[in-house]
Every structure is written in C-alpha cells, then in structure tokens.
mmCIF file of C-alpha atoms in Angstrom:
data_model
loop_
_atom_site.group_PDB
_atom_site.id
_atom_site.type_symbol
_atom_site.label_atom_id
_atom_site.label_comp_id
_atom_site.label_asym_id
_atom_site.label_seq_id
_atom_site.Cartn_x
_atom_site.Cartn_y
_atom_site.Cartn_z
ATOM 1 C CA UNK F 1 21.487 3.441 -1.209
ATOM 2 C CA UNK F 2 24.727 4.250 -3.009
ATOM 3 C CA UNK F 3 26.434 1.441 -4.915
ATOM 4 C CA UNK F 4 30.078 0.509 -5.065
ATOM 5 C CA UNK F 5 32.091 3.554 -6.110
ATOM 6 C CA UNK F 6 35.399 3.254 -7.889
ATOM 7 C CA UNK F 7 37.675 6.167 -8.630
ATOM 8 C CA UNK F 8 38.994 7.235 -10.979
ATOM 9 C CA UNK F 9 36.961 5.843 -13.882
ATOM 10 C CA UNK F 10 39.773 6.198 -16.379
ATOM 11 C CA UNK F 11 43.508 6.447 -15.934
ATOM 12 C CA UNK F 12 46.461 6.630 -18.287
ATOM 13 C CA UNK F 13 49.902 5.886 -16.891
ATOM 14 C CA UNK F 14 53.371 5.406 -18.295
ATOM 15 C CA UNK F 15 55.279 2.144 -18.054
ATOM 16 C CA UNK F 16 57.325 2.026 -14.864
ATOM 17 C CA UNK F 17 55.030 4.335 -12.901
ATOM 18 C CA UNK F 18 52.830 3.257 -10.038
ATOM 19 C CA UNK F 19 49.105 3.706 -9.616
ATOM 20 C CA UNK F 20 46.561 3.635 -6.802
ATOM 21 C CA UNK F 21 42.911 2.802 -7.384
ATOM 22 C CA UNK F 22 40.172 3.413 -4.861
ATOM 23 C CA UNK F 23 36.990 1.547 -3.992
ATOM 24 C CA UNK F 24 34.217 2.591 -1.623
ATOM 25 C CA UNK F 25 31.907 -0.336 -0.846
ATOM 26 C CA UNK F 26 28.213 -0.193 -0.160
ATOM 27 C CA UNK F 27 27.559 1.111 3.324
ATOM 28 C CA UNK F 28 27.641 -1.793 5.756
ATOM 29 C CA UNK F 29 29.604 -4.083 3.455
ATOM 30 C CA UNK F 30 32.830 -5.208 5.073
ATOM 31 C CA UNK F 31 34.235 -7.466 2.368
ATOM 32 C CA UNK F 32 35.941 -5.959 -0.676
ATOM 33 C CA UNK F 33 37.358 -7.940 -3.574
ATOM 34 C CA UNK F 34 39.393 -6.804 -6.556
ATOM 35 C CA UNK F 35 39.419 -8.282 -10.042
ATOM 36 C CA UNK F 36 41.370 -7.623 -13.198
ATOM 37 C CA UNK F 37 39.521 -7.958 -16.497
ATOM 38 C CA UNK F 38 41.351 -8.173 -19.827
ATOM 39 C CA UNK F 39 40.218 -9.443 -23.232
ATOM 40 C CA UNK F 40 42.863 -12.150 -23.197
ATOM 41 C CA UNK F 41 42.651 -13.449 -19.623
ATOM 42 C CA UNK F 42 39.063 -12.620 -18.741
ATOM 43 C CA UNK F 43 38.180 -11.928 -15.125
ATOM 44 C CA UNK F 44 40.893 -12.800 -12.671
ATOM 45 C CA UNK F 45 40.710 -12.549 -8.908
ATOM 46 C CA UNK F 46 43.338 -10.309 -7.322
ATOM 47 C CA UNK F 47 42.565 -10.288 -3.593
ATOM 48 C CA UNK F 48 39.851 -9.968 -0.994
ATOM 49 C CA UNK F 49 39.844 -7.924 2.197
ATOM 50 C CA UNK F 50 37.648 -8.244 5.233
ATOM 51 C CA UNK F 51 37.984 -6.237 8.423
ATOM 52 C CA UNK F 52 41.182 -4.593 7.163
ATOM 53 C CA UNK F 53 42.914 -7.937 6.589
ATOM 54 C CA UNK F 54 43.682 -9.673 3.328
ATOM 55 C CA UNK F 55 41.794 -12.980 3.489
ATOM 56 C CA UNK F 56 42.277 -14.346 0.021
ATOM 57 C CA UNK F 57 44.788 -13.771 -2.745
ATOM 58 C CA UNK F 58 44.950 -14.658 -6.425
ATOM 59 C CA UNK F 59 48.005 -15.475 -8.508
ATOM 60 C CA UNK F 60 49.394 -12.036 -9.230
ATOM 61 C CA UNK F 61 52.938 -10.783 -8.705
ATOM 62 C CA UNK F 62 53.897 -8.770 -5.664
ATOM 63 C CA UNK F 63 53.655 -5.553 -7.696
ATOM 64 C CA UNK F 64 49.934 -5.783 -7.019
ATOM 65 C CA UNK F 65 48.996 -4.908 -3.477
ATOM 66 C CA UNK F 66 46.025 -3.615 -1.597
ATOM 67 C CA UNK F 67 44.726 -2.500 1.720
ATOM 68 C CA UNK F 68 41.474 -1.866 3.486
ATOM 69 C CA UNK F 69 40.729 0.912 5.918
ATOM 70 C CA UNK F 70 38.632 0.855 9.064
ATOM 71 C CA UNK F 71 35.662 2.317 7.154
ATOM 72 C CA UNK F 72 35.924 -0.648 4.704
ATOM 73 C CA UNK F 73 37.152 1.522 1.844
ATOM 74 C CA UNK F 74 39.875 -0.210 -0.093
ATOM 75 C CA UNK F 75 42.756 0.766 -2.313
ATOM 76 C CA UNK F 76 44.839 -1.288 -4.649
ATOM 77 C CA UNK F 77 48.282 -0.318 -5.800
ATOM 78 C CA UNK F 78 50.265 -1.466 -8.797
ATOM 79 C CA UNK F 79 53.938 -0.574 -8.849
ATOM 80 C CA UNK F 80 56.333 -0.583 -11.792
ATOM 81 C CA UNK F 81 53.536 -0.676 -14.321
ATOM 82 C CA UNK F 82 53.862 -2.882 -17.382
ATOM 83 C CA UNK F 83 51.970 -2.645 -20.656
ATOM 84 C CA UNK F 84 50.182 -5.882 -19.765
ATOM 85 C CA UNK F 85 48.646 -4.247 -16.710
ATOM 86 C CA UNK F 86 46.269 -2.347 -18.984
ATOM 87 C CA UNK F 87 42.871 -3.602 -17.942
ATOM 88 C CA UNK F 88 39.544 -2.859 -16.360
ATOM 89 C CA UNK F 89 39.942 -3.203 -12.602
ATOM 90 C CA UNK F 90 36.730 -4.106 -10.835
ATOM 91 C CA UNK F 91 35.956 -3.859 -7.176
ATOM 92 C CA UNK F 92 33.149 -5.815 -5.545
ATOM 93 C CA UNK F 93 31.696 -5.654 -2.067
ATOM 94 C CA UNK F 94 29.693 -8.034 0.061
ATOM 95 C CA UNK F 95 28.154 -7.830 3.517
ATOM 96 C CA UNK F 96 29.380 -11.330 4.278
ATOM 97 C CA UNK F 97 32.636 -12.597 5.630
ATOM 98 C CA UNK F 98 34.712 -14.683 3.228
ATOM 99 C CA UNK F 99 34.377 -17.492 5.783
ATOM 100 C CA UNK F 100 30.614 -17.711 5.897
ATOM 101 C CA UNK F 101 30.587 -20.732 3.639
ATOM 102 C CA UNK F 102 27.575 -19.350 1.849
ATOM 103 C CA UNK F 103 28.187 -16.728 -0.741
ATOM 104 C CA UNK F 104 25.264 -14.496 -1.484
ATOM 105 C CA UNK F 105 26.977 -12.718 -4.316
ATOM 106 C CA UNK F 106 28.851 -9.524 -4.762
ATOM 107 C CA UNK F 107 27.906 -6.035 -5.868
ATOM 108 C CA UNK F 108 30.344 -4.679 -8.407
ATOM 109 C CA UNK F 109 31.457 -1.165 -9.142
ATOM 110 C CA UNK F 110 31.752 0.147 -12.696
ATOM 111 C CA UNK F 111 35.489 -0.279 -12.657
ATOM 112 C CA UNK F 112 38.605 1.746 -13.344
ATOM 113 C CA UNK F 113 39.932 1.488 -16.885
ATOM 114 C CA UNK F 114 43.744 1.629 -16.646
ATOM 115 C CA UNK F 115 45.784 2.166 -19.782
ATOM 116 C CA UNK F 116 49.557 1.817 -19.581
ATOM 117 C CA UNK F 117 51.496 3.431 -22.420
ATOM 118 C CA UNK O 1 39.811 -28.156 -7.960
ATOM 119 C CA UNK O 2 37.120 -25.749 -8.963
ATOM 120 C CA UNK O 3 36.391 -24.701 -12.533
ATOM 121 C CA UNK O 4 33.629 -23.333 -14.700
ATOM 122 C CA UNK O 5 33.196 -23.715 -18.449
ATOM 123 C CA UNK O 6 30.964 -21.547 -20.567
ATOM 124 C CA UNK O 7 30.407 -23.607 -23.645
ATOM 125 C CA UNK O 8 29.775 -20.764 -26.093
ATOM 126 C CA UNK O 9 31.830 -17.600 -26.405
ATOM 127 C CA UNK O 10 29.179 -15.980 -28.621
ATOM 128 C CA UNK O 11 25.441 -16.570 -28.943
ATOM 129 C CA UNK O 12 23.215 -14.802 -31.416
ATOM 130 C CA UNK O 13 19.402 -14.832 -31.193
ATOM 131 C CA UNK O 14 16.580 -12.918 -32.787
ATOM 132 C CA UNK O 15 14.521 -10.577 -30.644
ATOM 133 C CA UNK O 16 11.567 -12.434 -29.152
ATOM 134 C CA UNK O 17 13.178 -15.883 -29.377
ATOM 135 C CA UNK O 18 14.458 -17.955 -26.441
ATOM 136 C CA UNK O 19 17.919 -17.524 -24.983
ATOM 137 C CA UNK O 20 20.105 -20.399 -23.759
ATOM 138 C CA UNK O 21 23.567 -19.740 -22.344
ATOM 139 C CA UNK O 22 25.352 -22.873 -21.243
ATOM 140 C CA UNK O 23 27.552 -23.358 -18.205
ATOM 141 C CA UNK O 24 29.186 -26.462 -16.746
ATOM 142 C CA UNK O 25 31.071 -26.466 -13.481
ATOM 143 C CA UNK O 26 33.408 -28.599 -11.447
ATOM 144 C CA UNK O 27 33.675 -28.343 -7.690
ATOM 145 C CA UNK O 28 34.892 -30.532 -4.861
ATOM 146 C CA UNK O 29 32.247 -29.283 -2.464
ATOM 147 C CA UNK O 30 28.651 -28.134 -2.668
ATOM 148 C CA UNK O 31 29.106 -24.978 -4.666
ATOM 149 C CA UNK O 32 27.212 -21.747 -4.931
ATOM 150 C CA UNK O 33 26.577 -20.757 -8.531
ATOM 151 C CA UNK O 34 25.852 -17.367 -10.035
ATOM 152 C CA UNK O 35 25.179 -15.629 -13.296
ATOM 153 C CA UNK O 36 26.325 -12.063 -13.784
ATOM 154 C CA UNK O 37 25.735 -9.733 -16.721
ATOM 155 C CA UNK O 38 28.088 -7.008 -17.920
ATOM 156 C CA UNK O 39 27.034 -4.270 -20.287
ATOM 157 C CA UNK O 40 29.798 -2.429 -22.195
ATOM 158 C CA UNK O 41 32.066 -0.346 -19.967
ATOM 159 C CA UNK O 42 30.059 -1.283 -16.905
ATOM 160 C CA UNK O 43 30.627 -3.431 -13.867
ATOM 161 C CA UNK O 44 28.964 -6.777 -13.343
ATOM 162 C CA UNK O 45 25.376 -7.079 -12.202
ATOM 163 C CA UNK O 46 24.097 -10.141 -10.372
ATOM 164 C CA UNK O 47 21.332 -11.856 -12.378
ATOM 165 C CA UNK O 48 20.644 -14.803 -10.126
ATOM 166 C CA UNK O 49 22.236 -17.180 -7.638
ATOM 167 C CA UNK O 50 21.919 -20.790 -6.537
ATOM 168 C CA UNK O 51 22.871 -21.545 -2.949
ATOM 169 C CA UNK O 52 21.503 -25.077 -2.335
ATOM 170 C CA UNK O 53 17.845 -24.149 -2.048
ATOM 171 C CA UNK O 54 15.465 -24.654 -5.001
ATOM 172 C CA UNK O 55 17.211 -26.012 -8.089
ATOM 173 C CA UNK O 56 15.261 -23.731 -10.433
ATOM 174 C CA UNK O 57 16.351 -20.204 -9.724
ATOM 175 C CA UNK O 58 14.568 -17.119 -10.981
ATOM 176 C CA UNK O 59 16.491 -13.919 -11.468
ATOM 177 C CA UNK O 60 15.977 -10.418 -12.687
ATOM 178 C CA UNK O 61 14.774 -9.378 -16.137
ATOM 179 C CA UNK O 62 13.012 -12.696 -16.785
ATOM 180 C CA UNK O 63 16.127 -14.872 -16.613
ATOM 181 C CA UNK O 64 16.226 -18.200 -14.840
ATOM 182 C CA UNK O 65 18.679 -21.045 -14.409
ATOM 183 C CA UNK O 66 18.400 -24.653 -13.374
ATOM 184 C CA UNK O 67 20.986 -26.390 -11.220
ATOM 185 C CA UNK O 68 21.465 -29.976 -12.400
ATOM 186 C CA UNK O 69 23.894 -31.776 -10.152
ATOM 187 C CA UNK O 70 23.932 -34.974 -12.234
ATOM 188 C CA UNK O 71 24.982 -32.992 -15.291
ATOM 189 C CA UNK O 72 27.089 -30.438 -13.349
ATOM 190 C CA UNK O 73 25.320 -27.743 -15.310
ATOM 191 C CA UNK O 74 23.790 -24.369 -14.548
ATOM 192 C CA UNK O 75 22.414 -23.105 -17.853
ATOM 193 C CA UNK O 76 20.836 -19.657 -18.111
ATOM 194 C CA UNK O 77 17.586 -19.254 -20.031
ATOM 195 C CA UNK O 78 15.045 -16.610 -20.957
ATOM 196 C CA UNK O 79 11.849 -17.290 -22.895
ATOM 197 C CA UNK O 80 11.989 -14.207 -25.076
ATOM 198 C CA UNK O 81 15.068 -12.091 -25.840
ATOM 199 C CA UNK O 82 14.926 -8.318 -25.706
ATOM 200 C CA UNK O 83 17.332 -5.927 -27.374
ATOM 201 C CA UNK O 84 18.470 -4.724 -23.950
ATOM 202 C CA UNK O 85 19.684 -8.260 -23.143
ATOM 203 C CA UNK O 86 22.643 -7.817 -25.488
ATOM 204 C CA UNK O 87 25.632 -8.000 -23.144
ATOM 205 C CA UNK O 88 28.273 -10.384 -21.846
ATOM 206 C CA UNK O 89 27.209 -13.029 -19.342
ATOM 207 C CA UNK O 90 29.441 -14.716 -16.796
ATOM 208 C CA UNK O 91 28.828 -17.963 -14.984
ATOM 209 C CA UNK O 92 30.525 -18.068 -11.596
ATOM 210 C CA UNK O 93 31.177 -20.874 -9.138
ATOM 211 C CA UNK O 94 32.038 -20.329 -5.514
ATOM 212 C CA UNK O 95 33.031 -22.830 -2.884
ATOM 213 C CA UNK O 96 35.308 -23.001 0.114
ATOM 214 C CA UNK O 97 39.043 -23.452 -0.290
ATOM 215 C CA UNK O 98 41.265 -25.508 1.988
ATOM 216 C CA UNK O 99 41.825 -22.483 4.183
ATOM 217 C CA UNK O 100 38.109 -22.105 4.800
ATOM 218 C CA UNK O 101 37.653 -19.031 2.630
ATOM 219 C CA UNK O 102 35.383 -18.544 -0.338
ATOM 220 C CA UNK O 103 37.072 -19.204 -3.648
ATOM 221 C CA UNK O 104 35.355 -17.629 -6.634
ATOM 222 C CA UNK O 105 36.011 -18.628 -10.236
ATOM 223 C CA UNK O 106 34.549 -16.797 -13.226
ATOM 224 C CA UNK O 107 33.793 -18.373 -16.567
ATOM 225 C CA UNK O 108 35.262 -16.820 -19.686
ATOM 226 C CA UNK O 109 31.984 -15.166 -20.602
ATOM 227 C CA UNK O 110 29.381 -15.500 -23.338
ATOM 228 C CA UNK O 111 28.568 -12.505 -25.506
ATOM 229 C CA UNK O 112 24.899 -12.408 -26.363
ATOM 230 C CA UNK O 113 23.897 -10.643 -29.540
ATOM 231 C CA UNK O 114 20.206 -9.885 -30.099
ATOM 232 C CA UNK O 115 19.169 -9.320 -33.697
ATOM 233 C CA UNK O 116 16.161 -7.071 -34.298
#
C-alpha cells in the first residue's frame, strides 16, 4: 500500500512569501502530524490533526498553521516566511487517535525541503 | 515533564562489530519508547517500539533495544554493523499530556558511521 506522500519534495521561496505544503497519509490513517527538522533545533513537533481537528500543538508562532480535510489529507501553511524557516518539513500519519493512550508509532513521509532565500 | 537524551551525537564502528546507541528518558507516566532511523534526505523509519509489553524489543534489520525502568534507559543495539546501517538514529518518548493527548518528544539524534 502507498506510504505517506508529501508534495512538493523541494521548494525555494523568498523571504516574506507564504507557502503551503501537502501531506497525503496512508489510506485509513486518520491522524496526521507535522514536524520541522533543522540542523540546529533537531526535530520539533508542529501540530497534530485527527478527524479534521487540531488536537495537539507545538511551540511555533502563529505564522505556522495547518488543516486537515475530510479525506485525512493535510496541509500546512507558513506565512511571512523568514530565513530561519528553511528546514525539512516532515509529515507522519497514524491509524490511531491521539487519545488512545498507546502510541504504536508513526509512518513518516520523505519530507519537503523548504529553502527560504 | 517528558524528555529524552541521546548520549552520543556521533558513533563510529567498524563493519561487523557491535553497535550501541544510548538513550535515557524522563517521563511522568508509563511511556512508550521508539527508535527511528533516518537515511540522508529521507523521512524517518520506525525501527522498533516498546509499549509496556516485553522489555526486550526486537526490531527490523537486526536491531533490538532493552527497556530498563530502573535506569530509565532504552539503548539500541545490533550485534554486527553493516554498511547500510550508516544513518541518523532518533530515540523517541511518547506519553499522555495533561489534556489526555499523546505528547511525543524526539531525541537530538545519533549519527552512526560504519567504517569498512
């Protein structure tokens, strides 16, 4: 079965612009999480969606937002891009609700490499 | 508060020798623990997970990890390193936050170099 698909794979944007990244989870997975990975800060949790609702949020400014559609596909948006937003953005999906109390692990996509110039 | 510490940022081993990647965690509840591997320019792949069943967990590609509650450790081992094991490894702890949702914290990663 198809894995987690993230598009685009690479993106170059100019400071001040906005960007939208897309994630299609594994079929049947209803939970989608987003992470930012940078050499300096490592992997940081952005937010998690389940059944079209944001269930969990990390410590990122309001410029970072997301949504989830009824088919579980998710998008994240970054407005007013800054140079420091350059990173690999990873999406992960899980068949389990964030409230199950037992986490069986996530399946990650290959990421979108965003470069802000 | 939940945290995870990977004790080595870089580990170098010769091909065919054992691998040990160290991870210590802190959690207020009974955590779930994971190891993920990331090859260059790729996403993360789940190696193995501990979710309060057997304390010795076997994963893919010959890796295993032992949950030691008394030492709050979850070290990753492999008897014999292969060149294809060269990658970055992340230890992850997951428990439930005050709102009842899973809270996931990644370690800072350990880069494994395998010398031929």
